[in-house]
Short mmCIF file of C-alpha atoms in Angstrom, two decimals:
data_model
loop_
_atom_site.label_atom_id
_atom_site.label_comp_id
_atom_site.label_asym_id
_atom_site.label_seq_id
_atom_site.Cartn_x
_atom_site.Cartn_y
_atom_site.Cartn_z
CA THR A 1 -1.23 -2.71 -3.30
CA VAL A 2 2.32 -1.82 -1.75
CA GLY A 3 2.80 0.18 1.20
CA ALA A 4 5.77 1.12 3.63
CA VAL A 5 5.55 2.57 7.07
CA ALA A 6 8.81 3.89 9.32
CA VAL A 7 9.75 5.19 12.80
CA ASP A 8 13.43 6.96 12.41
CA GLU A 9 15.83 8.26 14.69
CA ALA A 10 14.33 10.97 15.69
CA GLY A 11 10.72 9.13 16.52
CA HIS A 12 8.65 10.48 13.51
CA VAL A 13 6.60 8.37 12.32
CA ALA A 14 5.31 8.38 8.27
CA ALA A 15 3.18 6.24 5.92
CA ALA A 16 2.93 5.18 2.11
CA THR A 17 0.71 3.57 0.39
CA SER A 18 0.19 3.11 -4.01
CA THR A 19 -1.98 0.78 -6.11
CA GLY A 20 -3.35 0.01 -9.03
CA GLY A 21 -6.16 -1.11 -7.80
CA LEU A 22 -8.28 -3.91 -8.76
CA THR A 23 -8.60 -5.73 -11.80
CA ALA A 24 -12.06 -4.87 -14.19
CA LYS A 25 -12.58 -2.01 -11.31
CA ARG A 26 -15.53 0.06 -13.18
CA TRP A 27 -17.38 3.29 -12.76
CA GLY A 28 -14.54 4.95 -11.50
CA ARG A 29 -14.08 2.50 -8.49
CA ILE A 30 -11.69 3.89 -5.59
CA GLY A 31 -10.52 2.17 -2.89
CA ASP A 32 -8.90 2.45 0.19
CA SER A 33 -5.15 3.27 -0.56
CA PRO A 34 -6.04 7.12 -1.32
CA LEU A 35 -8.31 7.62 1.67
CA ILE A 36 -6.55 9.51 3.88
CA GLY A 37 -7.90 7.72 7.67
CA ALA A 38 -8.87 4.27 5.67
CA GLY A 39 -5.53 3.06 3.97
CA THR A 40 -3.26 5.41 4.96
CA TYR A 41 -2.56 6.94 8.83
CA ALA A 42 0.51 8.41 10.22
CA ASP A 43 0.62 10.54 13.29
CA ASP A 44 3.20 10.88 16.01
CA ARG A 45 1.05 10.42 19.02
CA ALA A 46 0.02 7.16 18.01
CA ALA A 47 1.73 5.25 14.35
CA ALA A 48 2.30 4.80 10.93
CA ILE A 49 -0.08 2.11 9.04
CA SER A 50 -0.55 0.79 5.72
CA CYS A 51 -3.44 -0.76 4.96
CA THR A 52 -3.82 -3.48 0.97
CA GLY A 53 -7.53 -6.05 0.87
CA SER A 54 -10.84 -5.22 0.21
CA GLY A 55 -10.65 -1.57 -0.11
CA GLU A 56 -14.29 -0.39 0.52
CA HIS A 57 -14.36 -2.53 4.49
CA PHE A 58 -10.99 -0.63 4.94
CA ILE A 59 -12.94 2.30 4.41
CA ARG A 60 -16.00 1.58 6.38
CA LEU A 61 -13.96 1.10 9.00
CA GLY A 62 -12.05 3.67 8.85
CA LEU A 63 -9.32 0.88 9.84
CA ALA A 64 -6.42 3.23 9.92
CA HIS A 65 -7.60 6.45 11.83
CA GLU A 66 -9.22 3.65 14.57
CA LEU A 67 -5.69 2.41 14.58
CA CYS A 68 -4.37 5.20 15.97
CA ALA A 69 -7.59 6.61 17.75
CA ARG A 70 -7.50 3.29 19.58
CA LEU A 71 -3.25 3.48 20.46
CA ARG A 72 -3.70 7.88 21.22
CA LEU A 73 -7.16 7.74 23.14
CA CYS A 74 -7.33 4.29 24.58
CA GLY A 75 -3.65 3.67 25.70
CA ASP A 76 -3.36 0.22 24.21
CA GLU A 77 -0.61 -2.27 23.02
CA LEU A 78 -0.46 -2.18 19.27
CA SER A 79 -0.57 -6.40 19.71
CA ILE A 80 -4.20 -5.99 21.08
CA VAL A 81 -5.48 -3.39 18.91
CA GLU A 82 -4.29 -5.09 15.11
CA GLN A 83 -6.10 -8.15 16.49
CA ASP A 84 -8.80 -6.34 17.00
CA LEU A 85 -9.36 -4.48 13.89
CA ILE A 86 -8.66 -7.93 11.56
CA ALA A 87 -11.31 -9.65 13.69
CA GLU A 88 -13.61 -6.51 13.23
CA LEU A 89 -12.31 -6.44 9.57
CA GLY A 90 -13.38 -10.73 9.15
CA ARG A 91 -16.67 -9.43 10.76
CA ILE A 92 -18.01 -7.06 8.26
CA GLY A 93 -17.04 -10.06 5.59
CA GLY A 94 -13.09 -7.87 4.51
CA LYS A 95 -10.37 -9.20 3.46
CA GLY A 96 -6.73 -8.67 3.89
CA GLY A 97 -4.35 -6.78 6.02
CA PHE A 98 -1.55 -4.07 7.29
CA ILE A 99 1.85 -2.84 8.69
CA ALA A 100 1.81 -1.10 11.25
CA VAL A 101 5.13 1.24 13.39
CA THR A 102 4.76 3.19 16.38
CA PRO A 103 6.95 6.11 17.38
CA GLU A 104 8.20 3.43 19.71
CA GLY A 105 9.63 1.33 17.58
CA ASP A 106 6.63 -1.57 18.21
CA ALA A 107 6.49 -2.93 14.52
CA ARG A 108 3.78 -5.33 13.92
CA TRP A 109 1.56 -6.97 10.49
CA ALA A 110 -1.96 -8.70 10.90
CA PHE A 111 -3.87 -9.90 8.10
CA ASN A 112 -6.76 -12.30 7.49
CA THR A 113 -5.88 -13.77 4.01
CA PRO A 114 -3.26 -17.14 3.21
CA GLY A 115 -0.62 -14.64 2.85
CA MET A 116 0.72 -10.97 2.42
CA TYR A 117 4.05 -9.78 0.89
CA ARG A 118 5.67 -8.04 4.16
CA GLY A 119 9.02 -7.70 5.06
CA ARG A 120 10.78 -5.73 7.65
CA VAL A 121 14.07 -3.97 9.19
CA SER A 122 15.50 -2.44 12.14
CA HIS A 123 18.61 -0.74 13.52
CA ASP A 124 19.06 -3.87 15.67
CA LEU A 125 17.11 -5.94 12.98
CA GLU A 126 18.11 -7.82 9.78
CA ALA A 127 16.16 -7.44 7.09
CA GLN A 128 12.70 -9.90 7.17
CA ILE A 129 10.97 -10.76 4.38
CA ALA A 130 7.70 -13.04 3.87
CA ILE A 131 5.10 -14.71 1.72
CA PHE A 132 2.70 -17.01 2.95
CA GLY A 133 1.18 -16.94 6.74
CA ASP A 134 3.52 -19.62 8.12
CA GLU A 135 5.87 -17.79 7.92
CA MET B 1 16.03 5.44 19.93
CA GLY B 2 16.14 3.68 16.63
CA TRP B 3 14.76 3.48 13.54
CA THR B 4 12.30 0.62 11.58
CA LEU B 5 10.86 0.31 8.51
CA MET B 6 7.31 -2.26 6.97
CA ILE B 7 6.59 -2.87 4.22
CA HIS B 8 3.91 -4.91 2.23
CA GLY B 9 3.03 -5.80 -1.40
CA GLY B 10 -0.57 -7.20 -1.12
CA ALA B 11 -2.06 -9.82 0.77
CA GLY B 12 -3.81 -11.69 -1.00
CA SER B 13 -4.20 -15.83 -1.67
CA MET B 14 -0.76 -17.11 -2.26
CA ARG B 15 -0.53 -20.28 -0.60
CA ARG B 16 2.96 -22.37 -0.52
CA GLY B 17 3.10 -24.72 -3.16
CA GLN B 18 0.36 -23.03 -5.01
CA LEU B 19 2.56 -20.02 -5.76
CA ALA B 20 4.97 -20.24 -8.98
CA GLU B 21 8.55 -20.65 -7.82
CA ALA B 22 9.70 -17.51 -10.23
CA ASP B 23 6.63 -15.60 -8.50
CA ASP B 24 7.69 -16.62 -5.05
CA ALA B 25 11.45 -15.18 -5.85
CA ALA B 26 10.42 -12.30 -7.71
CA GLY B 27 8.64 -11.24 -5.01
CA ARG B 28 10.93 -12.18 -2.40
CA ALA B 29 13.44 -9.41 -4.42
CA GLY B 30 11.22 -6.49 -4.71
CA LEU B 31 10.91 -6.77 -1.08
CA SER B 32 14.16 -6.79 -0.57
CA ALA B 33 15.27 -4.20 -2.74
CA ALA B 34 12.44 -1.57 -1.12
CA LEU B 35 13.34 -2.85 2.30
CA GLU B 36 16.86 -1.95 1.57
CA ALA B 37 15.46 1.73 -0.67
CA GLY B 38 13.80 2.75 2.71
CA ALA B 39 16.85 1.53 5.59
CA ALA B 40 19.69 3.34 3.68
CA ILE B 41 18.08 6.50 4.20
CA LEU B 42 17.01 5.90 7.87
CA ARG B 43 20.72 4.28 8.60
CA ASP B 44 22.16 8.04 7.46
CA GLY B 45 19.22 9.44 9.72
CA GLY B 46 17.23 10.53 7.63
CA SER B 47 13.22 11.12 7.23
CA ALA B 48 11.06 9.04 8.05
CA LEU B 49 8.99 10.05 5.24
CA ASP B 50 11.64 10.14 2.70
CA ALA B 51 12.09 6.32 3.53
CA VAL B 52 8.39 5.37 2.64
CA GLU B 53 8.37 6.77 0.01
CA ALA B 54 12.12 5.36 -1.45
CA ALA B 55 10.52 1.76 -0.32
CA VAL B 56 7.37 2.18 -1.93
CA LYS B 57 8.71 3.67 -5.30
CA VAL B 58 10.86 0.69 -5.68
CA LEU B 59 7.84 -1.32 -5.57
CA GLU B 60 5.68 1.04 -8.03
CA ASP B 61 8.65 0.18 -10.70
CA ASP B 62 7.91 -4.03 -9.44
CA PRO B 63 5.59 -5.74 -11.60
CA ALA B 64 5.72 -8.37 -10.01
CA PHE B 65 3.40 -5.70 -7.66
CA ASN B 66 -0.20 -4.23 -8.16
CA ALA B 67 1.41 -0.69 -8.05
CA GLY B 68 2.33 1.29 -10.88
CA ARG B 69 4.66 -1.35 -13.50
CA GLY B 70 2.65 -3.39 -11.96
CA SER B 71 -1.05 -1.66 -11.68
CA VAL B 72 -4.50 -3.97 -12.94
CA PHE B 73 -6.46 -3.22 -15.90
CA THR B 74 -10.13 -1.18 -15.59
CA TRP B 75 -12.88 -2.77 -17.40
CA ASP B 76 -12.25 -0.30 -19.97
CA GLY B 77 -8.61 -1.70 -20.42
CA ARG B 78 -7.01 1.33 -19.21
CA ILE B 79 -4.62 1.24 -16.48
CA GLU B 80 -5.09 4.25 -12.77
CA CYS B 81 -3.61 4.96 -10.10
CA ASP B 82 -4.18 5.66 -6.53
CA ALA B 83 -0.91 6.55 -4.41
CA ALA B 84 -1.35 8.42 -0.61
CA ILE B 85 1.63 9.74 1.65
CA MET B 86 1.19 11.39 5.48
CA ASP B 87 3.65 12.39 7.66
CA GLY B 88 3.46 11.69 11.76
CA ARG B 89 5.06 14.46 12.23
CA ASP B 90 1.82 17.27 11.91
CA ARG B 91 -0.18 14.98 10.35
CA ASN B 92 0.17 16.35 7.03
CA ALA B 93 -0.66 14.35 4.43
CA GLY B 94 -1.19 14.19 0.34
CA ALA B 95 -2.89 11.87 -2.12
CA VAL B 96 -3.99 10.93 -5.64
CA ALA B 97 -6.47 8.60 -6.88
CA GLY B 98 -7.34 7.40 -10.73
CA VAL B 99 -4.34 8.86 -12.07
CA THR B 100 -2.93 8.03 -15.55
CA ALA B 101 0.06 8.76 -17.16
CA THR B 102 2.21 9.73 -13.49
CA ARG B 103 5.50 6.94 -13.71
CA HIS B 104 5.24 7.35 -9.66
CA PRO B 105 2.16 7.97 -8.29
CA VAL B 106 3.71 8.25 -4.89
CA SER B 107 5.87 10.51 -5.72
CA LEU B 108 2.56 12.63 -7.33
CA ALA B 109 1.04 12.32 -3.71
CA ARG B 110 3.81 13.75 -2.03
CA GLU B 111 4.13 16.80 -4.00
CA VAL B 112 0.20 17.49 -3.46
CA MET B 113 1.00 17.11 -0.29
CA ALA B 114 4.54 19.39 -0.55
CA ASN B 115 3.02 22.01 -3.39
CA SER B 116 -0.61 22.14 -3.39
CA ALA B 117 -3.65 23.39 -0.79
CA HIS B 118 -5.36 20.16 -0.82
CA VAL B 119 -5.02 16.24 0.36
CA LEU B 120 -7.08 14.51 -2.39
CA LEU B 121 -5.92 15.24 -5.73
CA SER B 122 -8.13 13.14 -8.83
CA ALA B 123 -8.38 11.52 -11.58
CA ALA B 124 -7.49 13.97 -15.21
CA GLY B 125 -6.63 17.38 -13.01
CA ALA B 126 -4.34 15.18 -10.79
CA ASP B 127 -2.77 13.87 -13.57
CA ALA B 128 -2.55 18.26 -15.51
CA PHE B 129 -1.17 18.92 -11.28
CA SER B 130 1.50 16.01 -12.02
CA LYS B 131 2.39 17.35 -15.66
CA GLU B 132 2.68 20.32 -14.43
CA HIS B 133 4.87 20.45 -11.76
CA GLY B 134 7.24 18.06 -12.99
CA LEU B 135 7.11 14.63 -12.53
CA GLU B 136 8.56 11.37 -14.11
CA GLN B 137 5.38 11.39 -16.99
CA ALA B 138 5.03 7.42 -17.98
CA ASP B 139 2.42 6.04 -20.84
CA GLN B 140 0.21 3.60 -20.46
CA ALA B 141 2.19 1.32 -22.70
CA TRP B 142 5.12 2.00 -19.44
CA PHE B 143 2.41 0.09 -17.25
CA ALA B 144 0.59 -2.27 -18.97
CA ILE B 145 2.37 -6.25 -18.88
CA PRO B 146 0.75 -9.38 -20.38
CA GLU B 147 -0.40 -11.00 -17.26
CA ARG B 148 -2.38 -8.12 -15.51
CA ARG B 149 -4.00 -8.20 -19.29
CA ARG B 150 -4.58 -11.99 -19.05
CA GLN B 151 -6.30 -11.17 -16.08
CA LEU B 152 -8.04 -8.84 -17.21
CA ASP B 153 -9.55 -11.39 -20.13
CA GLU B 154 -10.18 -13.77 -17.48
CA MET B 155 -12.35 -12.13 -15.58
CA LYS B 156 -14.15 -10.25 -18.37
CA ALA B 157 -14.78 -13.36 -19.92
CA ARG B 158 -16.85 -14.77 -16.83
CA PRO B 159 -20.02 -12.40 -18.16
CA GLU B 160 -21.91 -13.08 -14.32
CA GLY B 161 -19.04 -12.25 -12.27
CA ALA B 162 -19.06 -8.74 -11.57
CA PHE B 163 -15.71 -6.40 -10.67
CA ASP B 164 -15.75 -6.76 -7.28
CA SER B 165 -17.59 -10.30 -6.70
CA GLY B 166 -14.75 -12.23 -7.39
CA MET B 167 -12.17 -9.93 -6.18
CA LYS B 168 -9.81 -12.00 -7.77
CA TYR B 169 -7.10 -9.60 -8.98
CA GLY B 170 -5.92 -6.64 -7.12
#
């Protein structure tokens, strides 16, 4: 699975996710990536988020929408919400992570796997690339 | 107000010292290319929507990642892709599931968002919509790469391992 989130000069956010799914998937199995609110969500009142991992768990949590709702309705910081949701994901046996950015430019990634292919760049931050959890 | 772009190429069991050097280099090169594709749009004052589509298209074309060209095989040895895109300005969204013949599934998702009354189209219907709307088509051979075929064969050789229990590749 691959994904991107962005906030532009005008403060608008957007998210996109694309995947080949799971090797040997059967019976028309679909994961979270194409389900709006599960693996992909964007709302200028909250954030843009793109997820990757064990899709069934992201679907059950409605994780992408849950993150945006927490920011919008509870006024929580992204740094708090992302940790809460990764912990929640782990509690139901899920594995994976997500990237998220707010209209104010708060940009974070979170994951509970050993690694995640990830990168970020800003108007005022050089491009950063990482794969392993300790980078 | 500045701009920011973030990307991911999937989370998993990649550990330092276990990932082959060639795969490490290929992954980093692909991520860099995707960041640059999206940043170029944002740097010029372009929209977040255009930037995320551009970055994901680069990753869809890169066999190092599980999407588009790097997609995995189904049990039956076919390639099926899923994608979604969403615009924070008005919460407009488009998505496709189980599509088999569009080179850039994220662009098909955007076409669904921009030029249909729907949010999610799937399978043969979504493939037909793609053709009718002139998106670039690609045959199964474009998506099929040997390493993904090997992974499928490995999983099918383990009859006890139901397709999801291993969650090994994807």
